[in-house]
Amino acid sequence: MLIQKPSDIRPSEITSRDNYLNRRRFLEAGIAAGSAFVAGPAFPALLPQRARAALEFGSSEYSTDEPPNSYEEITTYNNYYEFGTDKADPQRNAQDFETRPWTITVDGHAEVTGRFDLDDFVKPHALQERIYRMRCVEAWSMVIPWVGIPLVDLVRHFRPTAAAKYVLFESLHDPERMPGQSSRVLRWPYREALTIAEATNVLPILAVGLYGEVLPNQNGAPLRLVVPWKYGFKGIKGIVRMSFVETQPRTTWEMAAPNEYGFYANVNPGVNHPRWSQAMERRIGSSLFAPKQPTLMWNGYGEQVAQLYEGLDLRRNF
Ligand code: MTE
């Protein structure tokens, strides 16, 4: 992956975009019908956008208290090679991408399989706001207020059988709608996977929203994975398939450069990328002259995930 300076990013206030119709937008998009709704206060427009989202979708004990990056930062500095390799490309090139209708195929070793319309896929589950740190393998980071469904709820819904050891996700493959796919920069479709134990941990979510609004295209609409203790490339966007499989799948960045990007991709300041250190990170939005901050083991989520890797050699399984 290339490292670029976000010269186009300016810090801006998280409360600058005042829009209290968040939930209505979700309803219009048809993806909140089954979600738990916590009644908001009388004057929701007076609340900061993030606080409103927490009220409407339920706040989570797993959310960080760190200040989130601005909506502008999160939606203009992206990696989404289907729409170009420059950080500004996804925002520029994904605007007209149609995310309706959208179907998701669930197959493999599970009792419930089939092809589901996005609304039916999401509807049985409660939406939650989760404010997570995101650490990219390129040594930058953000704090992002997602709205999504805990992945564990979805996995349980499809009742994987004992043969299911991994969950594989695939992005849409449609070069006519995703111009970056006419380049061979990666093997398409983008693929990512988790072990069943990882996928049923409390932290991963399938996100459908950001800052209490419907997920923007450049962030992976209509559905993307968020795994906060792993490097950002595990967070596959534009998901159209979820497969319960027996053997460890080969994933996109691992196939592209197996000595640089591993299957596990756990954030680990003690295991450097062959071309750069992973000890520190630059928080997007901070001044280019501000000191970098130390990267935390498992991105600071060790309490929830360390037990998943007991006995595993993290140098070899990077
Ligand atoms: N998913 C797809 N389908 N294609 C991609 O190129 N890039 C990954 C990940 N998911 C990518 C993807 C990488 S490298 C990162 S760091 C995150 O998305 C970036 O997510 P963000 O742009 O929402 O911050």
Short mmCIF file of C-alpha atoms and ligand atoms in Angstrom, two decimals:
data_model
loop_
_atom_site.label_atom_id
_atom_site.label_comp_id
_atom_site.label_asym_id
_atom_site.label_seq_id
_atom_site.Cartn_x
_atom_site.Cartn_y
_atom_site.Cartn_z
CA MET A 1 0.00 0.00 0.00
CA LEU A 2 1.14 3.51 -0.69
CA ILE A 3 1.55 6.05 2.06
CA GLN A 4 0.31 9.49 1.16
CA LYS A 5 0.17 12.74 3.02
CA PRO A 6 -3.43 13.83 3.57
CA SER A 7 -2.80 17.36 2.41
CA ASP A 8 -6.50 17.62 1.54
CA ILE A 9 -7.60 16.94 5.12
CA ARG A 10 -8.43 19.76 7.49
CA PRO A 11 -9.52 19.16 11.04
CA SER A 12 -13.13 20.18 11.42
CA GLU A 13 -15.69 20.12 14.15
CA ILE A 14 -17.51 16.86 14.66
CA THR A 15 -20.74 18.71 15.33
CA SER A 16 -20.51 20.89 12.25
CA ARG A 17 -23.04 18.90 10.22
CA ASP A 18 -26.39 19.43 11.84
CA ASN A 19 -28.90 16.88 10.72
CA TYR A 20 -31.47 15.45 13.04
CA LEU A 21 -33.26 13.31 10.44
CA ASN A 22 -30.79 10.50 10.89
CA ARG A 23 -33.23 7.83 11.82
CA ARG A 24 -35.65 8.85 9.13
CA ARG A 25 -32.86 8.43 6.62
CA PHE A 26 -32.25 4.91 7.85
CA LEU A 27 -35.95 4.20 7.59
CA GLU A 28 -36.08 5.62 4.08
CA ALA A 29 -33.16 3.42 3.21
CA GLY A 30 -35.16 0.56 4.68
CA ILE A 31 -32.47 -0.82 6.92
CA ALA A 32 -33.53 0.11 10.43
CA ALA A 33 -36.91 -1.55 10.58
CA GLY A 34 -35.90 -4.22 13.05
CA SER A 35 -33.51 -2.20 15.12
CA ALA A 36 -33.94 -1.42 18.79
CA PHE A 37 -35.14 2.15 19.07
CA VAL A 38 -34.35 4.11 22.17
CA ALA A 39 -36.56 7.18 22.44
CA GLY A 40 -34.55 10.35 21.98
CA PRO A 41 -34.89 13.62 23.87
CA ALA A 42 -37.43 16.30 22.94
CA PHE A 43 -34.95 18.41 21.01
CA PRO A 44 -32.70 16.00 19.21
CA ALA A 45 -31.41 18.69 16.89
CA LEU A 46 -29.68 20.31 19.85
CA LEU A 47 -27.55 17.29 20.53
CA PRO A 48 -24.26 16.70 18.78
CA GLN A 49 -24.75 14.33 15.91
CA ARG A 50 -22.82 11.52 17.55
CA ALA A 51 -24.77 11.71 20.80
CA ARG A 52 -28.01 11.53 18.82
CA ALA A 53 -26.83 8.41 17.03
CA ALA A 54 -26.00 6.81 20.38
CA LEU A 55 -29.48 7.62 21.64
CA GLU A 56 -31.22 6.36 18.56
CA PHE A 57 -29.27 3.17 18.01
CA GLY A 58 -28.10 2.42 21.53
CA SER A 59 -24.64 3.22 22.79
CA SER A 60 -22.18 0.44 23.39
CA GLU A 61 -19.85 -0.36 26.26
CA TYR A 62 -17.25 -1.15 23.61
CA SER A 63 -17.16 2.41 22.24
CA THR A 64 -14.08 4.50 22.91
CA ASP A 65 -14.30 7.91 24.62
CA GLU A 66 -11.67 9.31 22.29
CA PRO A 67 -12.94 12.15 20.11
CA PRO A 68 -14.03 10.84 16.70
CA ASN A 69 -12.54 12.13 13.51
CA SER A 70 -14.73 14.55 11.59
CA TYR A 71 -17.22 13.29 9.01
CA GLU A 72 -15.15 15.05 6.39
CA GLU A 73 -11.94 13.28 7.38
CA ILE A 74 -13.61 9.86 7.47
CA THR A 75 -15.25 10.31 4.07
CA THR A 76 -12.46 11.95 2.05
CA TYR A 77 -9.39 9.92 3.03
CA ASN A 78 -10.20 6.37 1.98
CA ASN A 79 -8.81 3.11 0.70
CA TYR A 80 -11.21 1.46 -1.76
CA TYR A 81 -9.23 0.27 -4.77
CA GLU A 82 -12.39 -0.60 -6.72
CA PHE A 83 -12.71 3.18 -7.12
CA GLY A 84 -9.04 4.10 -7.49
CA THR A 85 -5.81 3.91 -5.51
CA ASP A 86 -5.50 7.54 -4.41
CA LYS A 87 -6.94 8.44 -0.99
CA ALA A 88 -9.25 10.99 -2.62
CA ASP A 89 -10.43 8.66 -5.43
CA PRO A 90 -13.21 6.77 -3.61
CA GLN A 91 -14.98 9.98 -2.60
CA ARG A 92 -14.66 11.28 -6.17
CA ASN A 93 -15.46 8.11 -8.09
CA ALA A 94 -18.05 6.33 -5.94
CA GLN A 95 -20.68 9.07 -5.78
CA ASP A 96 -22.95 7.53 -8.45
CA PHE A 97 -22.46 3.93 -7.38
CA GLU A 98 -25.93 2.37 -6.94
CA THR A 99 -26.31 0.34 -3.76
CA ARG A 100 -29.97 -0.58 -4.38
CA PRO A 101 -31.09 -3.24 -5.05
CA TRP A 102 -28.38 -5.20 -3.19
CA THR A 103 -28.31 -8.90 -2.42
CA ILE A 104 -26.06 -10.94 -0.16
CA THR A 105 -25.43 -14.64 -0.71
CA VAL A 106 -24.86 -16.78 2.36
CA ASP A 107 -23.47 -20.23 1.57
CA GLY A 108 -21.25 -23.04 2.81
CA HIS A 109 -21.44 -24.94 6.09
CA ALA A 110 -24.51 -23.39 7.72
CA GLU A 111 -28.07 -24.53 8.38
CA VAL A 112 -29.52 -21.33 6.94
CA THR A 113 -28.20 -20.32 3.52
CA GLY A 114 -29.60 -18.43 0.54
CA ARG A 115 -29.67 -15.17 -1.31
CA PHE A 116 -31.06 -12.29 0.71
CA ASP A 117 -32.10 -8.80 -0.09
CA LEU A 118 -30.06 -6.39 2.06
CA ASP A 119 -33.14 -5.30 4.00
CA ASP A 120 -34.03 -8.89 4.94
CA PHE A 121 -30.41 -9.58 5.83
CA VAL A 122 -30.25 -6.64 8.25
CA LYS A 123 -33.82 -6.48 9.56
CA PRO A 124 -33.77 -9.21 12.24
CA HIS A 125 -30.94 -7.49 14.10
CA ALA A 126 -30.59 -4.46 16.36
CA LEU A 127 -28.41 -1.64 15.09
CA GLN A 128 -25.84 -0.21 17.48
CA GLU A 129 -23.47 2.69 17.42
CA ARG A 130 -19.86 1.57 17.94
CA ILE A 131 -17.13 4.20 18.12
CA TYR A 132 -13.95 2.35 17.28
CA ARG A 133 -10.33 3.18 16.71
CA MET A 134 -9.21 2.21 13.21
CA ARG A 135 -5.53 1.53 12.58
CA CYS A 136 -4.45 1.17 8.97
CA VAL A 137 -1.44 -1.01 8.17
CA GLU A 138 0.04 2.15 6.57
CA ALA A 139 0.55 3.59 10.11
CA TRP A 140 -2.25 6.13 10.24
CA SER A 141 -5.36 5.94 12.39
CA MET A 142 -8.80 7.43 12.95
CA VAL A 143 -11.66 7.15 15.43
CA ILE A 144 -14.91 6.34 13.63
CA PRO A 145 -18.52 6.32 14.91
CA TRP A 146 -20.05 3.42 12.99
CA VAL A 147 -23.63 2.17 13.10
CA GLY A 148 -23.95 -1.55 12.49
CA ILE A 149 -24.95 -5.04 13.55
CA PRO A 150 -22.72 -7.18 15.77
CA LEU A 151 -21.31 -9.86 13.47
CA VAL A 152 -21.89 -12.49 16.17
CA ASP A 153 -25.67 -11.92 15.84
CA LEU A 154 -25.53 -12.53 12.09
CA VAL A 155 -23.30 -15.58 12.33
CA ARG A 156 -25.61 -17.17 14.93
CA HIS A 157 -28.64 -16.38 12.77
CA PHE A 158 -27.26 -18.55 9.95
CA ARG A 159 -26.33 -21.39 12.36
CA PRO A 160 -22.93 -22.53 11.04
CA THR A 161 -22.28 -26.26 11.41
CA ALA A 162 -19.24 -27.82 13.10
CA ALA A 163 -17.47 -27.96 9.73
CA ALA A 164 -17.43 -24.13 9.51
CA LYS A 165 -14.02 -22.94 10.70
CA TYR A 166 -13.80 -19.59 8.87
CA VAL A 167 -16.14 -16.90 7.54
CA LEU A 168 -15.13 -15.62 4.13
CA PHE A 169 -16.46 -12.31 2.77
CA GLU A 170 -16.44 -11.16 -0.83
CA SER A 171 -17.01 -7.72 -2.30
CA LEU A 172 -18.99 -6.96 -5.42
CA HIS A 173 -17.19 -7.74 -8.68
CA ASP A 174 -18.62 -5.47 -11.37
CA PRO A 175 -15.97 -3.61 -13.41
CA GLU A 176 -18.66 -1.55 -15.15
CA ARG A 177 -19.78 -0.06 -11.84
CA MET A 178 -16.39 -0.17 -10.12
CA PRO A 179 -13.89 1.46 -12.47
CA GLY A 180 -10.84 0.44 -10.42
CA GLN A 181 -11.55 -3.20 -11.25
CA SER A 182 -10.43 -2.68 -14.83
CA SER A 183 -6.93 -2.34 -13.36
CA ARG A 184 -5.10 -5.44 -12.12
CA VAL A 185 -3.76 -3.68 -9.05
CA LEU A 186 -5.48 -6.39 -6.95
CA ARG A 187 -7.16 -9.70 -7.71
CA TRP A 188 -10.91 -9.15 -7.82
CA PRO A 189 -13.24 -9.55 -6.08
CA TYR A 190 -11.73 -8.28 -2.83
CA ARG A 191 -11.84 -11.09 -0.26
CA GLU A 192 -11.37 -11.14 3.48
CA ALA A 193 -11.95 -13.73 6.20
CA LEU A 194 -12.04 -14.32 9.95
CA THR A 195 -11.87 -17.48 12.01
CA ILE A 196 -15.22 -18.49 13.50
CA ALA A 197 -13.88 -17.56 16.96
CA GLU A 198 -13.00 -14.07 15.69
CA ALA A 199 -16.31 -13.67 13.89
CA THR A 200 -18.24 -14.56 17.05
CA ASN A 201 -16.22 -12.22 19.28
CA VAL A 202 -18.22 -9.26 20.65
CA LEU A 203 -16.32 -6.59 18.70
CA PRO A 204 -16.72 -7.08 14.92
CA ILE A 205 -19.69 -5.40 13.27
CA LEU A 206 -21.15 -5.21 9.81
CA ALA A 207 -21.56 -1.47 9.40
CA VAL A 208 -24.46 0.15 7.52
CA GLY A 209 -24.02 3.67 8.89
CA LEU A 210 -21.58 6.36 9.89
CA TYR A 211 -22.24 9.30 12.24
CA GLY A 212 -25.87 8.19 12.55
CA GLU A 213 -26.42 8.40 8.80
CA VAL A 214 -26.48 5.85 6.01
CA LEU A 215 -22.95 4.68 5.16
CA PRO A 216 -21.40 6.75 2.35
CA ASN A 217 -20.35 4.83 -0.77
CA GLN A 218 -16.66 5.56 -0.28
CA ASN A 219 -16.77 3.92 3.16
CA GLY A 220 -18.18 0.68 1.76
CA ALA A 221 -21.95 1.08 1.37
CA PRO A 222 -24.24 -0.60 1.75
CA LEU A 223 -22.44 -3.09 4.02
CA ARG A 224 -18.84 -3.35 5.24
CA LEU A 225 -16.97 -5.24 7.92
CA VAL A 226 -15.31 -3.48 10.87
CA VAL A 227 -12.79 -5.44 13.00
CA PRO A 228 -11.20 -2.86 15.28
CA TRP A 229 -8.22 -4.89 16.59
CA LYS A 230 -7.01 -5.72 13.09
CA TYR A 231 -5.41 -3.58 10.41
CA GLY A 232 -7.94 -1.68 8.32
CA PHE A 233 -7.59 -3.87 5.23
CA LYS A 234 -9.56 -6.63 7.00
CA GLY A 235 -12.59 -4.27 6.89
CA ILE A 236 -13.92 -5.41 3.53
CA LYS A 237 -16.37 -3.04 1.80
CA GLY A 238 -19.33 -3.57 -0.53
CA ILE A 239 -19.99 -7.12 0.74
CA VAL A 240 -22.11 -9.42 -1.48
CA ARG A 241 -21.16 -12.86 -0.14
CA MET A 242 -20.57 -14.49 3.22
CA SER A 243 -19.37 -18.11 3.10
CA PHE A 244 -18.87 -20.54 5.96
CA VAL A 245 -15.82 -22.56 4.96
CA GLU A 246 -13.66 -25.31 6.40
CA THR A 247 -10.14 -24.26 5.35
CA GLN A 248 -8.34 -20.97 5.78
CA PRO A 249 -9.15 -18.83 2.73
CA ARG A 250 -6.58 -16.82 0.84
CA THR A 251 -7.33 -13.16 1.27
CA THR A 252 -6.71 -10.26 -1.09
CA TRP A 253 -3.70 -8.51 0.44
CA GLU A 254 -2.17 -11.79 1.51
CA MET A 255 -2.34 -12.97 -2.11
CA ALA A 256 -0.88 -9.65 -3.32
CA ALA A 257 2.14 -9.70 -0.97
CA PRO A 258 2.22 -12.66 1.44
CA ASN A 259 5.44 -11.55 3.16
CA GLU A 260 3.90 -8.13 3.94
CA TYR A 261 0.24 -8.79 4.77
CA GLY A 262 -0.82 -11.84 6.75
CA PHE A 263 -4.12 -13.58 7.28
CA TYR A 264 -4.42 -12.47 10.92
CA ALA A 265 -3.37 -8.83 10.46
CA ASN A 266 -3.74 -8.14 14.18
CA VAL A 267 -2.53 -4.66 15.08
CA ASN A 268 0.85 -5.33 16.71
CA PRO A 269 3.44 -2.62 17.43
CA GLY A 270 6.03 -5.36 18.06
CA VAL A 271 5.90 -6.85 14.57
CA ASN A 272 6.99 -4.42 11.90
CA HIS A 273 5.91 -4.37 8.30
CA PRO A 274 8.98 -5.35 6.23
CA ARG A 275 9.13 -1.81 4.82
CA TRP A 276 8.19 0.31 7.86
CA SER A 277 7.78 0.27 11.64
CA GLN A 278 4.39 -0.41 13.21
CA ALA A 279 5.37 1.05 16.60
CA MET A 280 3.74 4.45 16.09
CA GLU A 281 0.80 5.91 14.21
CA ARG A 282 -0.36 9.28 12.94
CA ARG A 283 -3.92 10.21 13.87
CA ILE A 284 -5.57 11.69 10.79
CA GLY A 285 -6.55 15.30 11.44
CA SER A 286 -3.63 15.99 13.74
CA SER A 287 -1.02 18.42 12.53
CA LEU A 288 1.66 16.94 10.31
CA PHE A 289 4.13 18.31 12.88
CA ALA A 290 2.34 16.78 15.88
CA PRO A 291 4.13 13.85 17.48
CA LYS A 292 2.96 10.42 16.42
CA GLN A 293 1.26 8.30 19.05
CA PRO A 294 2.26 4.82 20.12
CA THR A 295 0.33 1.99 18.53
CA LEU A 296 -1.34 -0.29 21.07
CA MET A 297 -1.23 -4.08 20.97
CA TRP A 298 -4.47 -5.30 19.36
CA ASN A 299 -5.19 -1.61 18.82
CA GLY A 300 -6.10 -1.38 22.51
CA TYR A 301 -8.75 -4.14 22.38
CA GLY A 302 -6.70 -6.83 24.15
CA GLU A 303 -9.24 -7.24 26.94
CA GLN A 304 -11.77 -8.52 24.42
CA VAL A 305 -9.51 -10.42 22.03
CA ALA A 306 -6.18 -11.47 23.58
CA GLN A 307 -7.56 -14.87 24.58
CA LEU A 308 -8.25 -15.67 20.92
CA TYR A 309 -4.52 -15.91 20.26
CA GLU A 310 -3.18 -17.74 23.29
CA GLY A 311 -0.38 -20.06 22.21
CA LEU A 312 -0.18 -18.59 18.70
CA ASP A 313 3.20 -17.32 17.51
CA LEU A 314 2.26 -13.79 16.49
CA ARG A 315 5.52 -13.24 14.60
CA ARG A 316 4.78 -16.09 12.25
CA ASN A 317 1.03 -15.54 12.23
CA PHE A 318 1.16 -11.81 11.49
N1 MTE B 1 -12.61 -3.19 0.79
C1 MTE B 1 -12.61 -3.29 -0.55
N2 MTE B 1 -13.61 -3.95 -1.15
N3 MTE B 1 -11.63 -2.72 -1.32
C2 MTE B 1 -10.58 -2.06 -0.75
O1 MTE B 1 -9.70 -1.56 -1.49
N4 MTE B 1 -9.51 -1.31 1.33
C3 MTE B 1 -9.27 -1.72 2.72
C4 MTE B 1 -10.56 -1.78 3.53
N5 MTE B 1 -11.62 -2.42 2.77
C5 MTE B 1 -10.54 -1.94 0.67
C6 MTE B 1 -11.61 -2.53 1.41
C7 MTE B 1 -8.31 -0.87 3.40
S1 MTE B 1 -6.69 -1.03 2.89
C8 MTE B 1 -8.65 -0.04 4.44
S2 MTE B 1 -7.45 0.77 5.37
C9 MTE B 1 -10.06 0.21 4.77
O2 MTE B 1 -10.96 -0.46 3.89
C10 MTE B 1 -10.33 1.70 4.71
O3 MTE B 1 -11.63 1.99 5.13
P1 MTE B 1 -12.14 3.50 5.11
O4 MTE B 1 -11.82 4.05 3.75
O5 MTE B 1 -13.61 3.46 5.38
O6 MTE B 1 -11.38 4.22 6.19
#
